[in-house]
Short mmCIF file of C-alpha atoms and ligand atoms in Angstrom, two decimals:
data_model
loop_
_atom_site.label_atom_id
_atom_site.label_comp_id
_atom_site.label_asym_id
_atom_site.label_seq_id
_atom_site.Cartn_x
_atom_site.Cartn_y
_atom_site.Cartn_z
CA UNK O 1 -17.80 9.98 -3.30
CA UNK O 2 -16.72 6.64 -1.94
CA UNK O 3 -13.43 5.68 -0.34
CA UNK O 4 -12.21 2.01 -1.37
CA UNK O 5 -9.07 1.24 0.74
CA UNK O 6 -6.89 -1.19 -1.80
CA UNK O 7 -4.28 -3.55 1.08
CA UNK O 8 -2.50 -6.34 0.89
CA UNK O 9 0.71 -8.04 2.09
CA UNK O 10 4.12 -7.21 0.81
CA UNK O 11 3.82 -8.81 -2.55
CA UNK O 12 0.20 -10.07 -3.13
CA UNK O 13 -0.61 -7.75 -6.10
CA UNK O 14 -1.79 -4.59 -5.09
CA UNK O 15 -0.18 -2.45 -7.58
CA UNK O 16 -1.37 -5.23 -10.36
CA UNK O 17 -5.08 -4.68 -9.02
CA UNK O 18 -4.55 -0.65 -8.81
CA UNK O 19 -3.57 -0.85 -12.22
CA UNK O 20 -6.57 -2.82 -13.45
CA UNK O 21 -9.18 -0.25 -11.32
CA UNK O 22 -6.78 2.39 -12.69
CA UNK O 23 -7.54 0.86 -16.52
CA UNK O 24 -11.49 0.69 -15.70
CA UNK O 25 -11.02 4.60 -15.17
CA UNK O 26 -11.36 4.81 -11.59
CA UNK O 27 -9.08 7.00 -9.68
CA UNK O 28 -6.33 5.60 -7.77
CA UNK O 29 -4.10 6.99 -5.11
CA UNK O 30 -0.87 5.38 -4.52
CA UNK O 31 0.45 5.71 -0.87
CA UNK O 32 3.62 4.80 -1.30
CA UNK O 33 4.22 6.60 -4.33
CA UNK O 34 3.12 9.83 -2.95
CA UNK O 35 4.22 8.73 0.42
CA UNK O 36 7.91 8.87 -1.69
CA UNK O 37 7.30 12.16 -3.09
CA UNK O 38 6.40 13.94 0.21
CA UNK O 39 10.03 11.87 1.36
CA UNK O 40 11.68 13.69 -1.18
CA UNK O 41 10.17 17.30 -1.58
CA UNK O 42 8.65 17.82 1.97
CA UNK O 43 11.27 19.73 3.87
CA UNK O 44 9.25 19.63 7.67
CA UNK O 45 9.73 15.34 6.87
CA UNK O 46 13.17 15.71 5.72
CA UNK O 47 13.92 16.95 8.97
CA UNK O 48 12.10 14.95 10.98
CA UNK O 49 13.45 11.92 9.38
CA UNK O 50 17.02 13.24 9.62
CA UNK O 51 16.36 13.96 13.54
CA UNK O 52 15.35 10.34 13.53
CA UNK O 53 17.53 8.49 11.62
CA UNK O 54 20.67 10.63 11.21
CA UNK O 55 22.16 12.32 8.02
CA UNK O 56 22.90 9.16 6.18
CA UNK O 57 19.10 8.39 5.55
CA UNK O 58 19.34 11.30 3.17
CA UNK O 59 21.70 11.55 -0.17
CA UNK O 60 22.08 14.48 -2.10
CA UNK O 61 19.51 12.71 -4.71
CA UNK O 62 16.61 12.38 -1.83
CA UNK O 63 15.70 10.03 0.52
CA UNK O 64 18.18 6.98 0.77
CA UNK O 65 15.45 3.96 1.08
CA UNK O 66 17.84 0.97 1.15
CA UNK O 67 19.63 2.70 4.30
CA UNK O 68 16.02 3.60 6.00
CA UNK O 69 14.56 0.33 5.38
CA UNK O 70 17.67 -1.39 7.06
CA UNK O 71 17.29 0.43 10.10
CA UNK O 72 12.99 0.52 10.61
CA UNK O 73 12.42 -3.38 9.25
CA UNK O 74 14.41 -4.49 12.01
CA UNK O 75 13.30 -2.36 14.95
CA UNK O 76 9.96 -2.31 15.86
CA UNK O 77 9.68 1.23 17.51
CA UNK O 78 11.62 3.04 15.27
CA UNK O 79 9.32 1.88 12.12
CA UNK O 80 6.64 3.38 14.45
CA UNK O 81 7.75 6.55 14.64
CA UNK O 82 9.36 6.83 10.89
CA UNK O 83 5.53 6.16 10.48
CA UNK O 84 4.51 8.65 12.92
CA UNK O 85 6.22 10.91 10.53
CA UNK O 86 4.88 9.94 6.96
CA UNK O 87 1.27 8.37 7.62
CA UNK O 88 0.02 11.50 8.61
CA UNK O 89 1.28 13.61 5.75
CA UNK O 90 0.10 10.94 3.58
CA UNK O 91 -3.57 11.14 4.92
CA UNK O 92 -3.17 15.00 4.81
CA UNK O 93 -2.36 14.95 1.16
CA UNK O 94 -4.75 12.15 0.41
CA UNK O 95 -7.49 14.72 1.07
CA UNK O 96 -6.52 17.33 -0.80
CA UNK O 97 -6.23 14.54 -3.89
CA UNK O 98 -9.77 13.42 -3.05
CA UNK O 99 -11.13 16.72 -3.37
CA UNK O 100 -10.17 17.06 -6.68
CA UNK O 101 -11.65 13.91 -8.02
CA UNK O 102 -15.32 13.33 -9.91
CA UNK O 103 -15.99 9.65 -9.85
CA UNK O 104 -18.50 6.94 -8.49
CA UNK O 105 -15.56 5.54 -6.34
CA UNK O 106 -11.97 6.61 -5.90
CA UNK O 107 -9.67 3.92 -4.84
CA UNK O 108 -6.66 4.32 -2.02
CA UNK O 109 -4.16 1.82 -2.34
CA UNK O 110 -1.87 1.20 1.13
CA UNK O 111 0.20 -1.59 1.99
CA UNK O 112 -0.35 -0.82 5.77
CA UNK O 113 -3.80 0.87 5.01
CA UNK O 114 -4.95 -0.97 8.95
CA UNK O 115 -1.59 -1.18 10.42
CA UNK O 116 -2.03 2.71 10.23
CA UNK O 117 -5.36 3.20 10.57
CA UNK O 118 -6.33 4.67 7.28
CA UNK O 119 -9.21 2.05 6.85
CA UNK O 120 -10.93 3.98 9.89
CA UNK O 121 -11.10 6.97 6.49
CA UNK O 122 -12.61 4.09 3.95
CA UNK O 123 -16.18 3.15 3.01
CA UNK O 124 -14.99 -0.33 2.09
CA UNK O 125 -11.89 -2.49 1.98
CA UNK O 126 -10.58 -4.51 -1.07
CA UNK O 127 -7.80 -6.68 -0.06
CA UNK O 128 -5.52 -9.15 -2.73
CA UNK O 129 -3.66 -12.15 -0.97
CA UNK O 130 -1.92 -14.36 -2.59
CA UNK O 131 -0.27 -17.39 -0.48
CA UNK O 132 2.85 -16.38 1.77
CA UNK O 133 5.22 -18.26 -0.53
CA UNK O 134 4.38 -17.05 -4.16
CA UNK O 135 4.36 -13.55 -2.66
CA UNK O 136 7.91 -13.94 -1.07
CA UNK O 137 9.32 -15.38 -4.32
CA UNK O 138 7.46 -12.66 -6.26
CA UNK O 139 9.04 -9.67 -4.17
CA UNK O 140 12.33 -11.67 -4.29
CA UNK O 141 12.48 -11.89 -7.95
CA UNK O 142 11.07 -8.07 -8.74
CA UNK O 143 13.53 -6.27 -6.22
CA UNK O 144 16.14 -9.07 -6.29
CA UNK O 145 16.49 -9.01 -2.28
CA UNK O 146 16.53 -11.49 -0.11
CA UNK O 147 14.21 -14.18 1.69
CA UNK O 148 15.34 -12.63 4.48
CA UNK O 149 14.62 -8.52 3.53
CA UNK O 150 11.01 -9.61 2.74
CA UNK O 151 10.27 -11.75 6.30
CA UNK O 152 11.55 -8.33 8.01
CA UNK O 153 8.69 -6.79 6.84
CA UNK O 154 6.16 -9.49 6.78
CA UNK O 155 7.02 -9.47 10.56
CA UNK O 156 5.97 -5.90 10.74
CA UNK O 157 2.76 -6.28 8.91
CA UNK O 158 -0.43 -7.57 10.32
CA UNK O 159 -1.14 -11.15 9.70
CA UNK O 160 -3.26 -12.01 6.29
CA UNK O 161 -6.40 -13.81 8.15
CA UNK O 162 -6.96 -10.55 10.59
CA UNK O 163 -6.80 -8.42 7.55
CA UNK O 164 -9.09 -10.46 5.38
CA UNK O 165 -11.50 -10.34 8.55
CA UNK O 166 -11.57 -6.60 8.75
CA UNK O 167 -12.23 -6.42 4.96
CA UNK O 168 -15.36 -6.32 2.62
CA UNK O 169 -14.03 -7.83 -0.48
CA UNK O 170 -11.06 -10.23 -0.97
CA UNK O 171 -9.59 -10.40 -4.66
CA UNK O 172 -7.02 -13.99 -5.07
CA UNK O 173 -4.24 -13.28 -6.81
CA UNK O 174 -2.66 -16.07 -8.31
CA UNK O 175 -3.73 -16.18 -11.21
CA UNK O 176 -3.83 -12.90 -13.70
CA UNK O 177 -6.57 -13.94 -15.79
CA UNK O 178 -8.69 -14.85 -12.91
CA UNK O 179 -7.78 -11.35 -10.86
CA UNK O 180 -9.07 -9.35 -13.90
CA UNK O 181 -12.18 -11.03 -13.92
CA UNK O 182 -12.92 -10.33 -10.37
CA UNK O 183 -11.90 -6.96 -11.21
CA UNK O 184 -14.55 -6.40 -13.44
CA UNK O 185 -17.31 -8.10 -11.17
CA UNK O 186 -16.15 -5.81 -8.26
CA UNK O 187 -16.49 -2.89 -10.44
CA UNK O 188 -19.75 -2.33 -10.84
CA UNK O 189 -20.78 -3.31 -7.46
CA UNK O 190 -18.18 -0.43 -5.95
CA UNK O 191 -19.62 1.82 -8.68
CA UNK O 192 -22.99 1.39 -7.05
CA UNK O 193 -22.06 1.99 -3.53
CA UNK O 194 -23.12 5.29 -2.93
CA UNK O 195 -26.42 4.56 -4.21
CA UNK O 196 -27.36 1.50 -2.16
CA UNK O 197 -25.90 2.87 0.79
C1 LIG S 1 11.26 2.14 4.47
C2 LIG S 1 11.14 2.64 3.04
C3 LIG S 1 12.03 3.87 2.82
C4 LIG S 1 11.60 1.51 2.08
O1 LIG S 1 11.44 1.90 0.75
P1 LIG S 1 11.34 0.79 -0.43
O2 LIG S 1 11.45 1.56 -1.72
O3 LIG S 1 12.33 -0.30 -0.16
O4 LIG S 1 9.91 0.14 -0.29
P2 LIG S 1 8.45 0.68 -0.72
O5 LIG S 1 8.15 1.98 -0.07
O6 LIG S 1 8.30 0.59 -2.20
O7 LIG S 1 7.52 -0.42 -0.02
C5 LIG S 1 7.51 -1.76 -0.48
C6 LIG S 1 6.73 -2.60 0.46
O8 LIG S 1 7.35 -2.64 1.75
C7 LIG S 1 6.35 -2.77 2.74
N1 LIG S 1 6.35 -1.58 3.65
C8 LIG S 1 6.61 -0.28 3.35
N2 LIG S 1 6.43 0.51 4.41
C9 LIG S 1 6.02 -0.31 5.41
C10 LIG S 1 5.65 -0.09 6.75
N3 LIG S 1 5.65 1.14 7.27
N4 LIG S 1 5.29 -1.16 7.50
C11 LIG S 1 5.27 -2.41 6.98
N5 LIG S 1 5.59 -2.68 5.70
C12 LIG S 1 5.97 -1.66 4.93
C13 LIG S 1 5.02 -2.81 1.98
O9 LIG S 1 4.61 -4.11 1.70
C14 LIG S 1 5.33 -2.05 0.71
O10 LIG S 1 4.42 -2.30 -0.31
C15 LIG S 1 9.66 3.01 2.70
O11 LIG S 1 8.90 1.85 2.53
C16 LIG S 1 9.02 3.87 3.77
O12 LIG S 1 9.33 5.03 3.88
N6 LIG S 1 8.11 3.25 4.58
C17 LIG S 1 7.49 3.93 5.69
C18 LIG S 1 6.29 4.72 5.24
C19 LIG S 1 5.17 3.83 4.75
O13 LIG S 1 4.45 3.22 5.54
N7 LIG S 1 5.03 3.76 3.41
C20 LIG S 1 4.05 2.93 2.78
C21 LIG S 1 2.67 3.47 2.64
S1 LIG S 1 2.30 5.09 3.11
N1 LIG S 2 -1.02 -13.08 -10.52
C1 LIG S 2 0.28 -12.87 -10.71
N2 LIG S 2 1.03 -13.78 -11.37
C2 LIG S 2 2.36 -13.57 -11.56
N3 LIG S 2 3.04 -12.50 -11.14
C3 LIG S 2 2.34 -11.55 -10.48
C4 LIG S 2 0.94 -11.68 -10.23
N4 LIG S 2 0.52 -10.58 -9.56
C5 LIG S 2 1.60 -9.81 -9.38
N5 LIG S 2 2.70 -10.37 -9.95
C6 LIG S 2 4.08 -9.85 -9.93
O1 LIG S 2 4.53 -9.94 -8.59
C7 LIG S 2 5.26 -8.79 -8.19
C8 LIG S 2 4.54 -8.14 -7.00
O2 LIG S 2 3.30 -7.58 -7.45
P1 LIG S 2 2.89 -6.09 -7.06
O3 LIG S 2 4.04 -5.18 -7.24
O4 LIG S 2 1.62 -5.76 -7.77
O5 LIG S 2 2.60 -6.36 -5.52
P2 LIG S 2 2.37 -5.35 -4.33
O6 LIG S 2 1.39 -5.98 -3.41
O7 LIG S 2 2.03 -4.00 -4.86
O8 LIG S 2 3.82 -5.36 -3.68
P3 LIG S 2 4.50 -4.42 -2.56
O9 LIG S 2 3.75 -4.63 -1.30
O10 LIG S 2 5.89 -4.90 -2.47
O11 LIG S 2 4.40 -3.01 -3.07
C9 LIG S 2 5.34 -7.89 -9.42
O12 LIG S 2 6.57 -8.12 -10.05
C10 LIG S 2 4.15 -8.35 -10.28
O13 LIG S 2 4.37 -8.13 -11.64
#
């Protein structure tokens, strides 16, 4: 069964293009969904993350993101190793997910799917930009932060042309109408993948 990685920048629509594969009836895995869930009910990366980050990144009701994203989106080396932490149980579980799916294509949705090296575990890359500006106003507006919270962690992503470089299909995502339809042209060419390989 094929892997589709699903990236893209902080805001260019990833989530709005999982849910359209998702709608199609392919599979989709949501890293940082799950990636959230092992946060919160994995005890090994409760501790690890406590070690690294001290009690506070931890409330009684689970992992306290605000608090974890002000400390990794401004230092370089400590994002690594909260990543150290989480991409690996992510990749772990991912498996496990995979195994239980029956499907032409399953598709794994990752913000930082080559920042972390999950493509490397992908038979193809999708990847949604949208331009710099609409996707800060867009992140801006749906999590009412600021310009500044969403340039922290542009700054820690890779830049848009290297990803679209390293991938095999790039879906624009500016306008909805027009991101369905190249939803439904990818679709049949992922579904055929295995079979033309
Ligand atoms: C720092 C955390 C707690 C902030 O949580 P928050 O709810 O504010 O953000 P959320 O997880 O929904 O991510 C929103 C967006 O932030 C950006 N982002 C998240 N993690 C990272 C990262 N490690 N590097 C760069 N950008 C990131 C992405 O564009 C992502 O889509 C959380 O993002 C986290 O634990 N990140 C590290 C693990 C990770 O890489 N998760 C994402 C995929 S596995
Ligand atoms: N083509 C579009 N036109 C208008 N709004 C859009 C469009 N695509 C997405 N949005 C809106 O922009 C915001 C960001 O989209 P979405 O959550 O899908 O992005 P994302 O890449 O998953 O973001 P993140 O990296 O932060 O998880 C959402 O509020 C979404 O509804």
């Amino acid at each position: 069964m094929i892997v589709v990685g699903l990236t893209g920048g902080i805001g260019s629509g990833k989530s709005t293009v999982a849910r359209m594969f998702s709608e199609l009836g392919v599979p989709v895995y949501i890293s940082d969904i799950e990636a959230g869930k092992l946060m919160r009910t994995a005890p090994e990366i409760r501790t690890a993350i406590v070690a690294l980050l001290g009690e506070k990144a931890y409330t009684p009701g689970g992992p306290d993101n605000a608090y974890i994203a002000g400390k990794v989106f401004s230092d370089r080396a400590l994002l690594g190793r909260l990543n150290g932490i989480i991409h690996p149980a992510v990749a772990a579980h991912f498996r496990g997910w995979y195994a239980r799916q029956h499907a032409p294509y399953v598709i794994k949705e990752a913000a930082v799917l080559f920042e972390s090296g999950g493509n490397k575990e992908c038979d193809a890359v999708v990847m949604v930009t949208a331009p710099e500006e609409t996707r800060i106003k867009r992140v801006m507006q749906r999590d009412t932060v600021s310009r500044e919270d969403v340039l922290r962690r542009i700054a820690n992503q890779w830049d848009e042309k290297r990803k679209e470089a390293l991938s095999d299909y790039v879906i624009v995502n500016t306008d909805l109408e027009k991101t369905e339809r190249q939803v439904r042209e990818l679709h049949p060419v992922l579904s055929n993948l295995e079979a033309s390989r």
